[in-house]
Tab-separated table of C-alpha atoms and ligand atoms in Angstrom:
chain	number	residue	atom	x	y	z
A	1	MET	CA	0.000	0.000	0.000
A	2	ASP	CA	1.470	3.431	-0.871
A	3	ASN	CA	1.750	6.103	1.815
A	4	GLU	CA	-0.858	8.407	0.324
A	5	ARG	CA	-3.531	5.711	0.340
A	6	ALA	CA	-2.510	4.577	3.784
A	7	SER	CA	-2.933	8.000	5.313
A	8	ALA	CA	-6.165	8.555	3.413
A	9	SER	CA	-7.499	5.300	4.812
A	10	ALA	CA	-6.505	6.297	8.302
A	11	SER	CA	-8.212	9.662	8.159
A	12	ALA	CA	-11.445	8.602	6.421
A	13	SER	CA	-14.521	7.888	8.539
A	14	PRO	CA	-14.542	4.256	9.650
A	15	PRO	CA	-16.179	1.679	7.414
A	16	HIS	CA	-19.643	0.533	8.414
A	17	VAL	CA	-19.769	-3.253	8.107
A	18	LEU	CA	-23.041	-5.117	8.119
A	19	ILE	CA	-22.570	-8.668	9.393
A	20	PHE	CA	-25.270	-11.193	8.496
A	21	PRO	CA	-24.763	-14.711	9.898
A	22	LEU	CA	-26.757	-17.819	9.135
A	23	PRO	CA	-29.093	-17.932	12.149
A	24	LEU	CA	-27.540	-20.964	13.843
A	25	GLN	CA	-25.383	-21.282	16.943
A	26	GLY	CA	-22.076	-21.910	15.142
A	27	PRO	CA	-22.161	-19.088	12.569
A	28	VAL	CA	-23.643	-16.570	15.052
A	29	ASN	CA	-20.931	-17.391	17.569
A	30	CYS	CA	-18.134	-16.955	15.002
A	31	MET	CA	-19.509	-13.760	13.544
A	32	LEU	CA	-20.043	-12.154	16.945
A	33	LYS	CA	-16.377	-12.777	17.635
A	34	LEU	CA	-15.418	-11.261	14.314
A	35	ALA	CA	-17.702	-8.295	15.019
A	36	GLU	CA	-16.002	-7.638	18.339
A	37	MET	CA	-12.570	-7.719	16.717
A	38	PHE	CA	-13.786	-5.240	14.092
A	39	CYS	CA	-15.029	-2.974	16.906
A	40	LEU	CA	-11.665	-3.195	18.663
A	41	ASP	CA	-10.165	-1.784	15.493
A	42	GLY	CA	-12.637	1.084	15.336
A	43	LEU	CA	-14.937	-0.215	12.585
A	44	GLN	CA	-18.666	0.438	12.838
A	45	VAL	CA	-20.621	-2.790	12.934
A	46	THR	CA	-24.299	-3.561	12.469
A	47	PHE	CA	-25.004	-7.166	13.415
A	48	LEU	CA	-28.074	-8.590	11.756
A	49	ASN	CA	-29.758	-11.405	13.660
A	50	THR	CA	-33.083	-13.099	13.187
A	51	GLN	CA	-35.536	-12.208	15.929
A	52	TYR	CA	-35.485	-15.829	17.072
A	53	ILE	CA	-31.706	-15.893	17.555
A	54	GLN	CA	-31.708	-12.465	19.196
A	55	LYS	CA	-34.327	-13.621	21.680
A	56	CYS	CA	-32.331	-16.768	22.499
A	57	LEU	CA	-29.172	-14.712	22.991
A	58	LEU	CA	-30.963	-12.228	25.241
A	59	ASN	CA	-32.450	-15.073	27.297
A	60	CYS	CA	-29.201	-16.911	27.784
A	61	THR	CA	-26.409	-14.303	27.829
A	62	ASN	CA	-25.647	-10.733	28.824
A	63	ILE	CA	-24.557	-9.977	25.300
A	64	GLU	CA	-26.610	-6.822	24.864
A	65	SER	CA	-25.170	-5.051	27.886
A	66	TYR	CA	-21.710	-6.447	27.087
A	67	PHE	CA	-21.657	-4.889	23.619
A	68	GLN	CA	-22.628	-1.494	24.999
A	69	ARG	CA	-18.905	-0.950	25.609
A	70	TYR	CA	-18.589	-0.517	21.827
A	71	PRO	CA	-20.542	2.590	20.808
A	72	SER	CA	-19.849	1.705	17.168
A	73	PHE	CA	-21.747	-1.605	17.491
A	74	ARG	CA	-25.461	-2.209	17.147
A	75	PHE	CA	-27.769	-5.175	16.784
A	76	GLU	CA	-30.457	-5.162	14.123
A	77	THR	CA	-33.080	-7.870	13.704
A	78	LEU	CA	-35.430	-9.295	11.111
A	79	PRO	CA	-37.901	-12.220	11.180
A	80	ASP	CA	-36.922	-15.656	9.840
A	81	GLY	CA	-40.549	-16.227	8.863
A	82	LEU	CA	-40.972	-19.380	10.963
A	83	PRO	CA	-43.435	-19.707	13.830
A	84	GLU	CA	-41.679	-19.031	17.146
A	85	ASP	CA	-42.104	-22.623	18.378
A	86	SER	CA	-40.921	-24.196	15.116
A	87	SER	CA	-37.952	-26.520	15.596
A	88	ARG	CA	-34.669	-25.350	14.104
A	89	THR	CA	-32.461	-28.459	14.164
A	90	ALA	CA	-30.428	-30.000	11.326
A	91	ASN	CA	-33.494	-31.652	9.798
A	92	ASP	CA	-35.237	-28.274	9.469
A	93	ILE	CA	-32.499	-26.354	7.647
A	94	PHE	CA	-34.338	-26.284	4.332
A	95	LYS	CA	-37.547	-25.136	5.951
A	96	MET	CA	-35.596	-22.277	7.487
A	97	LEU	CA	-33.731	-21.333	4.302
A	98	ASP	CA	-36.972	-21.313	2.281
A	99	SER	CA	-38.683	-19.226	4.866
A	100	MET	CA	-35.788	-16.763	4.985
A	101	GLU	CA	-35.791	-16.529	1.195
A	102	ALA	CA	-39.475	-15.562	1.260
A	103	VAL	CA	-39.514	-13.342	4.347
A	104	SER	CA	-36.053	-12.216	5.490
A	105	VAL	CA	-34.333	-11.527	2.175
A	106	PRO	CA	-36.813	-8.868	0.955
A	107	ILE	CA	-36.520	-7.113	4.335
A	108	PHE	CA	-32.736	-7.263	4.196
A	109	GLU	CA	-32.787	-5.951	0.656
A	110	GLU	CA	-34.988	-3.004	1.576
A	111	MET	CA	-32.887	-2.291	4.672
A	112	VAL	CA	-29.635	-1.896	2.732
A	113	THR	CA	-30.927	-0.389	-0.494
A	114	SER	CA	-33.548	2.203	0.410
A	115	GLY	CA	-34.057	1.753	4.152
A	116	THR	CA	-32.157	2.433	7.397
A	117	TYR	CA	-28.760	1.473	5.987
A	118	GLY	CA	-29.224	2.351	2.314
A	119	PRO	CA	-26.762	4.549	0.372
A	120	SER	CA	-28.758	7.714	1.016
A	121	SER	CA	-29.444	7.022	4.681
A	122	GLU	CA	-27.667	8.658	7.624
A	123	LYS	CA	-25.604	5.573	8.335
A	124	PRO	CA	-25.091	3.767	5.041
A	125	ILE	CA	-23.316	0.461	5.184
A	126	THR	CA	-20.058	0.354	3.280
A	127	CYS	CA	-19.277	-3.359	3.387
A	128	ILE	CA	-21.229	-6.622	3.836
A	129	VAL	CA	-19.897	-9.718	5.565
A	130	ALA	CA	-22.402	-12.530	5.005
A	131	ASP	CA	-22.564	-16.271	5.457
A	132	GLY	CA	-21.371	-18.095	2.338
A	133	ILE	CA	-24.771	-19.744	1.925
A	134	PHE	CA	-26.424	-16.345	1.331
A	135	CYS	CA	-26.094	-16.259	-2.465
A	136	PHE	CA	-28.561	-13.343	-2.667
A	137	ALA	CA	-25.945	-11.042	-1.121
A	138	VAL	CA	-23.887	-10.866	-4.341
A	139	ASP	CA	-26.548	-9.010	-6.341
A	140	ILE	CA	-27.580	-6.772	-3.470
A	141	ALA	CA	-24.005	-5.721	-2.679
A	142	LYS	CA	-23.400	-5.012	-6.350
A	143	ARG	CA	-26.562	-2.953	-6.633
A	144	ILE	CA	-25.587	-0.645	-3.754
A	145	GLY	CA	-21.952	-0.622	-4.802
A	146	VAL	CA	-20.375	-1.999	-1.615
A	147	PRO	CA	-17.850	-4.809	-1.273
A	148	LEU	CA	-19.049	-8.235	-0.140
A	149	LEU	CA	-16.964	-10.661	1.864
A	150	TYR	CA	-18.245	-14.169	2.416
A	151	PHE	CA	-17.539	-15.786	5.764
A	152	ASP	CA	-18.083	-19.518	5.518
A	153	THR	CA	-17.922	-20.775	9.069
A	154	ILE	CA	-17.594	-24.447	8.102
A	155	SER	CA	-14.093	-25.842	7.582
A	156	PRO	CA	-12.167	-24.897	4.442
A	157	CYS	CA	-11.443	-28.622	3.877
A	158	GLY	CA	-15.203	-29.247	3.956
A	159	LEU	CA	-15.980	-26.248	1.779
A	160	TRP	CA	-13.363	-27.323	-0.746
A	161	THR	CA	-15.291	-30.573	-1.291
A	162	TYR	CA	-18.364	-28.408	-2.009
A	163	LEU	CA	-16.412	-26.311	-4.484
A	164	CYS	CA	-15.192	-29.429	-6.293
A	165	LEU	CA	-18.734	-30.714	-6.865
A	166	PRO	CA	-18.942	-29.500	-10.516
A	167	LYS	CA	-15.629	-31.228	-11.212
A	168	LEU	CA	-16.836	-34.427	-9.565
A	169	ILE	CA	-20.006	-34.380	-11.690
A	170	GLU	CA	-18.054	-33.669	-14.868
A	171	ALA	CA	-15.623	-36.497	-14.171
A	172	GLY	CA	-18.469	-38.926	-13.436
A	173	GLU	CA	-17.345	-39.443	-9.836
A	174	PHE	CA	-20.635	-38.092	-8.518
A	175	PRO	CA	-23.315	-39.475	-8.236
A	176	PHE	CA	-21.434	-42.556	-6.989
A	177	LYS	CA	-21.661	-45.617	-9.193
A	178	GLY	CA	-22.284	-48.637	-6.994
A	179	ASP	CA	-22.340	-48.713	-3.244
A	180	ASP	CA	-18.689	-48.985	-2.264
A	181	LEU	CA	-18.171	-46.070	0.114
A	182	ASP	CA	-14.485	-46.946	0.563
A	183	GLU	CA	-13.550	-46.080	-3.000
A	184	LEU	CA	-11.039	-43.222	-3.190
A	185	ILE	CA	-12.059	-39.895	-4.700
A	186	VAL	CA	-9.613	-38.477	-7.268
A	187	ASN	CA	-11.174	-35.150	-8.262
A	188	VAL	CA	-10.755	-33.152	-5.085
A	189	PRO	CA	-7.265	-31.645	-5.572
A	190	GLY	CA	-5.223	-31.723	-2.393
A	191	MET	CA	-7.131	-34.714	-0.976
A	192	GLU	CA	-6.008	-37.434	-3.391
A	193	GLY	CA	-5.039	-40.691	-1.752
A	194	PHE	CA	-6.993	-40.351	1.474
A	195	LEU	CA	-10.468	-38.977	0.741
A	196	ARG	CA	-12.952	-41.835	0.333
A	197	ARG	CA	-16.543	-41.496	-0.804
A	198	ARG	CA	-17.619	-41.898	2.821
A	199	ASP	CA	-15.500	-38.868	3.782
A	200	LEU	CA	-17.428	-36.525	1.506
A	201	PRO	CA	-20.290	-34.627	3.165
A	202	SER	CA	-23.200	-37.043	3.684
A	203	PHE	CA	-25.386	-35.275	1.105
A	204	TYR	CA	-23.059	-36.721	-1.564
A	205	ARG	CA	-24.644	-40.101	-0.907
A	206	THR	CA	-27.718	-39.202	-2.946
A	207	LYS	CA	-28.042	-40.582	-6.460
A	208	ASP	CA	-30.165	-37.606	-7.471
A	209	LEU	CA	-28.485	-34.612	-9.108
A	210	ASN	CA	-31.633	-32.589	-8.475
A	211	ASP	CA	-31.471	-33.168	-4.735
A	212	PRO	CA	-32.113	-29.756	-3.066
A	213	THR	CA	-28.843	-29.858	-1.095
A	214	ILE	CA	-26.841	-30.609	-4.250
A	215	GLN	CA	-28.544	-27.702	-6.005
A	216	LEU	CA	-27.898	-25.437	-3.024
A	217	VAL	CA	-24.210	-26.352	-3.026
A	218	LEU	CA	-23.893	-25.794	-6.793
A	219	ASN	CA	-25.478	-22.381	-6.353
A	220	GLU	CA	-23.057	-21.534	-3.538
A	221	ASP	CA	-20.178	-22.714	-5.764
A	222	ARG	CA	-21.218	-20.200	-8.428
A	223	HIS	CA	-21.537	-17.313	-5.970
A	224	LEU	CA	-18.576	-17.668	-3.607
A	225	PRO	CA	-15.946	-16.590	-6.157
A	226	LEU	CA	-17.967	-13.433	-6.909
A	227	ALA	CA	-17.286	-11.943	-3.474
A	228	GLN	CA	-14.297	-9.652	-2.937
A	229	GLY	CA	-12.832	-12.128	-0.472
A	230	LEU	CA	-13.429	-15.178	1.690
A	231	ILE	CA	-12.999	-15.238	5.460
A	232	PHE	CA	-12.305	-18.537	7.219
A	233	ASN	CA	-12.178	-19.715	10.788
A	234	THR	CA	-8.947	-21.687	10.445
A	235	PHE	CA	-5.207	-21.123	10.560
A	236	GLU	CA	-2.770	-21.388	7.689
A	237	ASP	CA	-0.570	-24.065	9.293
A	238	LEU	CA	-3.531	-26.403	9.724
A	239	GLU	CA	-4.984	-26.236	6.240
A	240	GLU	CA	-2.299	-24.742	4.005
A	241	PRO	CA	-2.660	-27.276	1.139
A	242	ILE	CA	-6.417	-26.659	0.966
A	243	LEU	CA	-6.130	-22.883	1.300
A	244	SER	CA	-3.670	-22.860	-1.643
A	245	GLN	CA	-6.306	-24.640	-3.714
A	246	MET	CA	-8.950	-22.124	-2.604
A	247	ARG	CA	-6.744	-19.218	-3.673
A	248	LYS	CA	-7.146	-20.420	-7.255
A	249	ILE	CA	-10.850	-19.534	-7.178
A	250	SER	CA	-10.657	-16.501	-4.888
A	251	PRO	CA	-7.259	-14.865	-4.451
A	252	LYS	CA	-8.284	-12.905	-1.343
A	253	ILE	CA	-8.516	-15.479	1.416
A	254	TYR	CA	-8.391	-14.507	5.085
A	255	PRO	CA	-7.764	-17.444	7.449
A	256	ILE	CA	-8.122	-15.688	10.823
A	257	GLY	CA	-8.882	-18.490	13.276
A	258	PRO	CA	-9.264	-20.063	15.667
A	259	LEU	CA	-11.541	-17.101	16.230
A	260	HIS	CA	-12.440	-17.777	19.854
A	261	THR	CA	-8.769	-17.756	20.844
A	262	HIS	CA	-7.940	-14.911	18.495
A	263	LEU	CA	-10.498	-12.697	20.209
A	264	LYS	CA	-9.119	-13.601	23.646
A	265	THR	CA	-5.622	-12.631	22.476
A	266	ARG	CA	-6.770	-9.268	21.180
A	267	LEU	CA	-8.866	-8.551	24.267
A	268	ALA	CA	-6.197	-9.930	26.617
A	269	THR	CA	-9.036	-11.328	28.726
A	270	GLU	CA	-11.719	-14.026	28.747
A	271	THR	CA	-14.688	-13.571	26.424
A	272	ILE	CA	-18.385	-13.873	27.129
A	273	SER	CA	-20.738	-16.662	26.168
A	274	ASN	CA	-22.695	-16.443	22.919
A	275	SER	CA	-24.814	-19.496	23.677
A	276	ILE	CA	-28.378	-19.688	22.459
A	277	TRP	CA	-29.172	-22.218	25.211
A	278	LYS	CA	-28.784	-21.768	28.960
A	279	GLU	CA	-25.453	-23.195	30.061
A	280	ASP	CA	-25.529	-25.590	32.981
A	281	ARG	CA	-22.413	-24.577	34.895
A	282	SER	CA	-22.836	-27.297	37.520
A	283	CYS	CA	-20.570	-29.476	35.370
A	284	ILE	CA	-17.567	-27.287	36.264
A	285	PRO	CA	-17.507	-28.102	40.010
A	286	TRP	CA	-18.127	-31.745	39.021
A	287	LEU	CA	-15.088	-31.603	36.705
A	288	ASP	CA	-13.061	-29.965	39.499
A	289	MET	CA	-13.475	-33.186	41.487
A	290	GLN	CA	-12.228	-35.515	38.746
A	291	PRO	CA	-8.601	-36.578	38.188
A	292	ILE	CA	-6.516	-34.825	35.507
A	293	LYS	CA	-7.353	-35.866	31.935
A	294	SER	CA	-9.705	-38.614	33.105
A	295	VAL	CA	-13.023	-37.395	31.634
A	296	LEU	CA	-14.346	-37.833	28.097
A	297	PHE	CA	-16.549	-34.927	27.008
A	298	VAL	CA	-19.456	-36.011	24.775
A	299	SER	CA	-21.441	-33.582	22.651
A	300	ILE	CA	-23.063	-33.502	19.202
A	301	GLY	CA	-23.337	-29.712	18.999
A	302	SER	CA	-26.304	-27.501	18.345
A	303	LEU	CA	-27.971	-29.149	15.329
A	304	ALA	CA	-27.227	-32.859	15.019
A	305	VAL	CA	-29.767	-35.347	16.269
A	306	MET	CA	-29.530	-39.014	17.268
A	307	THR	CA	-31.952	-41.885	17.647
A	308	MET	CA	-32.710	-43.551	20.944
A	309	ASP	CA	-30.874	-46.673	19.724
A	310	GLN	CA	-27.777	-44.589	19.061
A	311	VAL	CA	-28.018	-42.979	22.498
A	312	LEU	CA	-28.059	-46.454	24.053
A	313	GLU	CA	-25.137	-47.753	21.976
A	314	ILE	CA	-22.989	-44.759	22.876
A	315	TRP	CA	-24.095	-44.903	26.491
A	316	TYR	CA	-23.273	-48.617	26.851
A	317	GLY	CA	-19.969	-48.092	25.046
A	318	LEU	CA	-19.017	-45.328	27.473
A	319	VAL	CA	-20.116	-47.241	30.542
A	320	ASN	CA	-18.433	-50.491	29.452
A	321	SER	CA	-15.171	-48.639	28.770
A	322	GLY	CA	-15.065	-47.671	32.437
A	323	THR	CA	-14.160	-44.057	31.612
A	324	ARG	CA	-15.587	-41.003	33.316
A	325	PHE	CA	-17.748	-38.887	31.041
A	326	LEU	CA	-19.544	-35.568	30.811
A	327	TRP	CA	-22.375	-35.751	28.268
A	328	VAL	CA	-24.388	-32.893	26.745
A	329	ARG	CA	-27.941	-33.959	25.904
A	330	ARG	CA	-29.396	-30.941	24.191
A	331	PRO	CA	-33.208	-30.761	24.457
A	332	GLY	CA	-34.689	-32.022	21.192
A	333	SER	CA	-31.511	-33.821	20.121
A	334	VAL	CA	-32.944	-37.326	20.514
A	335	VAL	CA	-35.413	-38.128	17.729
A	336	GLY	CA	-38.638	-39.733	18.820
A	337	LEU	CA	-38.052	-39.258	22.517
A	338	GLU	CA	-41.496	-37.981	23.396
A	339	LYS	CA	-41.667	-39.125	26.964
A	340	GLU	CA	-39.261	-40.015	29.747
A	341	PHE	CA	-37.961	-43.468	28.983
A	342	GLU	CA	-36.873	-45.970	31.553
A	343	ILE	CA	-33.119	-45.944	31.860
A	344	PRO	CA	-31.644	-49.451	32.214
A	345	MET	CA	-30.445	-49.915	35.796
A	346	ASP	CA	-26.826	-50.721	34.842
A	347	LEU	CA	-26.526	-47.468	32.880
A	348	SER	CA	-28.134	-45.447	35.614
A	349	LEU	CA	-25.833	-46.802	38.327
A	350	ALA	CA	-22.634	-46.403	36.285
A	351	THR	CA	-23.623	-42.860	35.281
A	352	LYS	CA	-24.188	-41.871	38.907
A	353	GLU	CA	-20.785	-43.292	39.736
A	354	ARG	CA	-18.639	-41.733	37.002
A	355	GLY	CA	-20.798	-39.727	34.632
A	356	TYR	CA	-22.515	-36.351	34.492
A	357	ILE	CA	-25.230	-35.229	32.074
A	358	VAL	CA	-26.197	-31.629	31.261
A	359	SER	CA	-28.531	-30.124	28.699
A	360	TRP	CA	-25.974	-27.542	27.499
A	361	ALA	CA	-22.440	-26.857	28.708
A	362	PRO	CA	-20.032	-23.921	28.623
A	363	GLN	CA	-18.105	-25.926	26.036
A	364	GLU	CA	-15.005	-23.773	25.591
A	365	GLU	CA	-14.497	-23.745	29.343
A	366	VAL	CA	-15.189	-27.470	29.620
A	367	LEU	CA	-12.658	-28.314	26.928
A	368	SER	CA	-10.038	-26.169	28.626
A	369	HIS	CA	-10.607	-27.927	31.953
A	370	PRO	CA	-7.627	-30.040	33.122
A	371	ALA	CA	-9.943	-32.986	33.946
A	372	ILE	CA	-10.942	-33.402	30.291
A	373	GLY	CA	-8.827	-35.987	28.469
A	374	GLY	CA	-10.761	-36.363	25.227
A	375	PHE	CA	-13.833	-35.347	23.244
A	376	LEU	CA	-16.424	-37.568	21.557
A	377	THR	CA	-17.700	-35.047	19.040
A	378	HIS	CA	-19.902	-34.755	15.967
A	379	SER	CA	-16.932	-32.963	14.352
A	380	GLY	CA	-18.655	-29.612	13.898
A	381	TRP	CA	-15.996	-27.144	12.847
A	382	ASN	CA	-16.222	-24.945	15.949
A	383	SER	CA	-16.034	-27.962	18.234
A	384	THR	CA	-13.066	-29.318	16.277
A	385	LEU	CA	-11.170	-26.031	16.549
A	386	GLU	CA	-12.047	-25.616	20.231
A	387	SER	CA	-10.674	-29.102	20.861
A	388	ILE	CA	-7.542	-28.430	18.817
A	389	VAL	CA	-6.767	-25.256	20.762
A	390	GLU	CA	-7.152	-27.068	24.082
A	391	GLY	CA	-5.044	-30.014	22.949
A	392	LYS	CA	-7.820	-32.565	23.462
A	393	PRO	CA	-7.821	-35.673	21.216
A	394	MET	CA	-11.127	-36.609	19.585
A	395	ILE	CA	-13.369	-39.522	18.735
A	396	CYS	CA	-15.302	-38.293	15.733
A	397	TRP	CA	-18.875	-39.287	15.027
A	398	PRO	CA	-19.832	-36.936	12.169
A	399	TYR	CA	-23.408	-36.125	11.308
A	400	PHE	CA	-23.607	-33.863	8.227
A	401	VAL	CA	-22.259	-30.923	6.149
A	402	ASP	CA	-18.473	-30.591	6.557
A	403	GLN	CA	-18.309	-33.044	9.489
A	404	GLN	CA	-17.483	-36.179	7.455
A	405	VAL	CA	-14.527	-34.347	5.913
A	406	ASN	CA	-13.380	-32.875	9.237
A	407	SER	CA	-13.354	-36.267	10.915
A	408	ARG	CA	-11.216	-37.714	8.098
A	409	PHE	CA	-8.696	-34.902	8.569
A	410	VAL	CA	-8.702	-35.384	12.363
A	411	GLY	CA	-8.087	-39.131	12.058
A	412	GLU	CA	-5.889	-39.451	8.987
A	413	ILE	CA	-4.112	-36.154	8.366
A	414	TRP	CA	-3.768	-34.339	11.668
A	415	LYS	CA	-3.631	-37.613	13.660
A	416	LEU	CA	-5.597	-36.053	16.486
A	417	GLY	CA	-7.987	-38.878	17.148
A	418	LEU	CA	-10.161	-41.666	15.795
A	419	ASP	CA	-12.841	-41.509	13.139
A	420	MET	CA	-15.954	-43.478	14.101
A	421	LYS	CA	-18.049	-42.396	11.116
A	422	ASP	CA	-20.855	-44.582	9.841
A	423	THR	CA	-20.887	-46.851	12.870
A	424	CYS	CA	-22.609	-46.665	16.208
A	425	ASP	CA	-22.015	-49.884	18.042
A	426	ARG	CA	-21.314	-50.225	21.758
A	427	LYS	CA	-18.320	-52.489	21.153
A	428	ILE	CA	-16.694	-50.015	18.762
A	429	VAL	CA	-17.435	-47.097	21.097
A	430	GLU	CA	-15.882	-48.995	23.996
A	431	ARG	CA	-12.787	-49.924	21.963
A	432	MET	CA	-12.239	-46.382	20.707
A	433	VAL	CA	-12.754	-44.833	24.135
A	434	ARG	CA	-10.209	-47.251	25.625
A	435	GLU	CA	-7.753	-46.424	22.838
A	436	LEU	CA	-8.146	-42.668	23.223
A	437	MET	CA	-8.250	-42.562	27.006
A	438	GLU	CA	-5.886	-45.465	27.836
A	439	SER	CA	-3.733	-47.409	25.386
A	440	LYS	CA	-2.839	-44.539	22.996
A	441	LYS	CA	-3.523	-41.703	25.408
A	442	GLU	CA	0.038	-40.349	25.629
A	443	GLU	CA	0.617	-40.563	21.887
A	444	PHE	CA	-2.582	-38.645	21.119
A	445	LEU	CA	-2.031	-36.084	23.846
A	446	GLN	CA	1.476	-35.358	22.626
A	447	ARG	CA	0.295	-34.782	19.078
A	448	ALA	CA	-2.665	-32.692	20.283
A	449	ASP	CA	-0.310	-30.603	22.374
A	450	GLN	CA	1.916	-29.851	19.365
A	451	ILE	CA	-0.982	-28.682	17.190
A	452	SER	CA	-2.472	-26.737	20.074
A	453	ASN	CA	0.768	-24.770	20.351
A	454	VAL	CA	0.744	-24.015	16.631
A	455	SER	CA	-2.885	-22.855	16.831
A	456	LYS	CA	-2.100	-20.504	19.706
A	457	ALA	CA	0.978	-19.120	17.931
A	458	SER	CA	-1.146	-18.337	14.860
A	459	VAL	CA	-3.318	-15.895	16.812
A	460	SER	CA	-0.491	-14.304	18.793
A	461	LYS	CA	0.925	-10.984	17.634
A	462	GLY	CA	2.981	-11.709	14.526
A	463	GLY	CA	1.237	-15.061	13.904
A	464	CYS	CA	-0.414	-15.850	10.573
A	465	SER	CA	-4.040	-15.448	11.638
A	466	TYR	CA	-3.216	-12.250	13.517
A	467	LYS	CA	-1.632	-10.761	10.416
A	468	TYR	CA	-4.503	-11.905	8.210
A	469	LEU	CA	-7.016	-10.154	10.441
A	470	ASP	CA	-4.983	-6.927	10.276
A	471	LYS	CA	-4.888	-7.330	6.505
A	472	LEU	CA	-8.640	-7.986	6.341
A	473	ILE	CA	-9.387	-4.806	8.298
A	474	GLU	CA	-6.960	-2.793	6.196
A	475	ASP	CA	-8.491	-4.183	2.993
A	476	ILE	CA	-12.000	-3.322	4.209
A	477	LYS	CA	-10.816	0.235	4.851
A	478	LEU	CA	-9.254	0.463	1.396
A	479	MET	CA	-12.217	-1.127	-0.409
A	480	THR	CA	-14.571	1.208	1.411
A	481	LEU	CA	-12.438	4.187	0.553
A	482	SER	CA	-12.309	3.328	-3.128
A	483	THR	CA	-16.096	2.807	-3.095
A	484	SER	CA	-16.764	6.187	-1.512
A	485	GLN	CA	-14.424	7.888	-4.021
A	486	ALA	CA	-16.027	6.160	-7.010
B	501	UDP	N1	-21.596	-25.638	22.358
B	501	UDP	C1	-21.754	-25.128	23.629
B	501	UDP	N2	-22.274	-25.942	24.595
B	501	UDP	C2	-22.626	-27.227	24.351
B	501	UDP	C3	-22.452	-27.749	23.053
B	501	UDP	C4	-21.945	-26.913	22.070
B	501	UDP	O1	-21.446	-23.972	23.892
B	501	UDP	O2	-23.086	-27.888	25.278
B	501	UDP	C5	-21.040	-24.743	21.327
B	501	UDP	C6	-19.643	-25.169	20.946
B	501	UDP	O3	-18.703	-24.593	21.833
B	501	UDP	C7	-19.511	-24.678	19.522
B	501	UDP	C8	-20.954	-24.665	19.013
B	501	UDP	O4	-21.797	-24.839	20.141
B	501	UDP	O5	-18.977	-23.378	19.493
B	501	UDP	C9	-21.238	-25.814	18.066
B	501	UDP	O6	-20.697	-25.498	16.835
B	501	UDP	P1	-20.137	-26.628	15.868
B	501	UDP	O7	-19.615	-25.935	14.665
B	501	UDP	O8	-19.182	-27.489	16.570
B	501	UDP	O9	-21.362	-27.541	15.541
B	501	UDP	P2	-22.872	-27.229	15.069
B	501	UDP	O10	-23.617	-26.992	16.306
B	501	UDP	O11	-22.833	-26.048	14.145
B	501	UDP	O12	-23.269	-28.496	14.399
């Protein structure tokens, strides 16, 4: 950057960034962290939540009063179009996206074109940061002449398998011919030799090219490269080979994660909770009473669901392994569980002895607790990164979207744990828990410790993610400046 532009960017009024996350726990959490880091650097931020998410946040956190420390920050809301009591789990994603398309998008469009934040308003937005799934943002940003940055909060390795879908179709690798899920995939550059069909996101298992998820992904593939840049919650050292591939479709890539640790570094203090469920903190004193690295944390995140049979297989596997465990059973996460069911006596007794169950946990804090020795996870990207930072090895039981890819990377590439995908059998659970928590414990912990150190270095001053965030903010200032001078 030449000096003249640099000083112009410094003296111009700060950019006004509108941040629009997909209204789910993971993306909202990430984007709130990004928003706070923007505020720390003096940017103005309008954070657009659905009314449902805003209500959950207000019920469960002190986020509104917390953000009052940043006069340049404000929340804005719009409806998602669903009835208040409608469920919003993984199986309802399409219902939510359709409803947002019909109800939320026109409101958003009006808001940023002719309404409160339009070009001729008092506080026009000068940049949009939106979830990568929001294809509509490309046209709207273009129409009002502001830059658009997509923030895809899933893993870049997962997203890269989305972006390779046209290539897979062209090469005849998708839809799969035959049923062998162990066949290697050859048309995802950077993943040759280890990515099997079963490691692609589960929606790849359809035989139907017109499947709505396939169409959604193809649409996202067409739109992502049209943004001025892509923001990712990862760090260069973890996913360098994949990020190099991504740079071929979008040269401006900003890997600025792990975001939760990055924010703590910049704030030099702990952060607040962004949970949309009430955290049950009673698990912390319980953990305080357990021996170091003796407890397996079990959670399938905010969207995945399991059947009652799967609950029992995992439960028996845990109990038979003899390990201590802390298990999150999110309300609504067990399909078909309408009424209290009778817990088998052996499970009940063993759980009282060495287990603890909560409906929602302060996960970051739990994972950082010295009593935690491992994590049985659904391999959601936030959970994976939170585990990586805390140096906790994983047993991966992926559910959907990027999770099948993440678990392959955890097991095969990063060697941070075991991939249990496509099985749910008490014997396998027991064997894997014993391996992670006993026979290979030291080996896994050592490896996890190494990668944890690299992750923390990336968000320290001078680290890759730290520099990328500075660059992102500088680029937003420059893009905004060139827009306002146009
Ligand atoms: N989480 C939490 N408490 C819980 C379970 C999950 O705070 O009891 C948080 C977790 O820390 C993570 C997010 O919920 O930040 C889940 O995001 P992830 O990407 O792992 O999975 P998703 O929920 O999107 O499937």
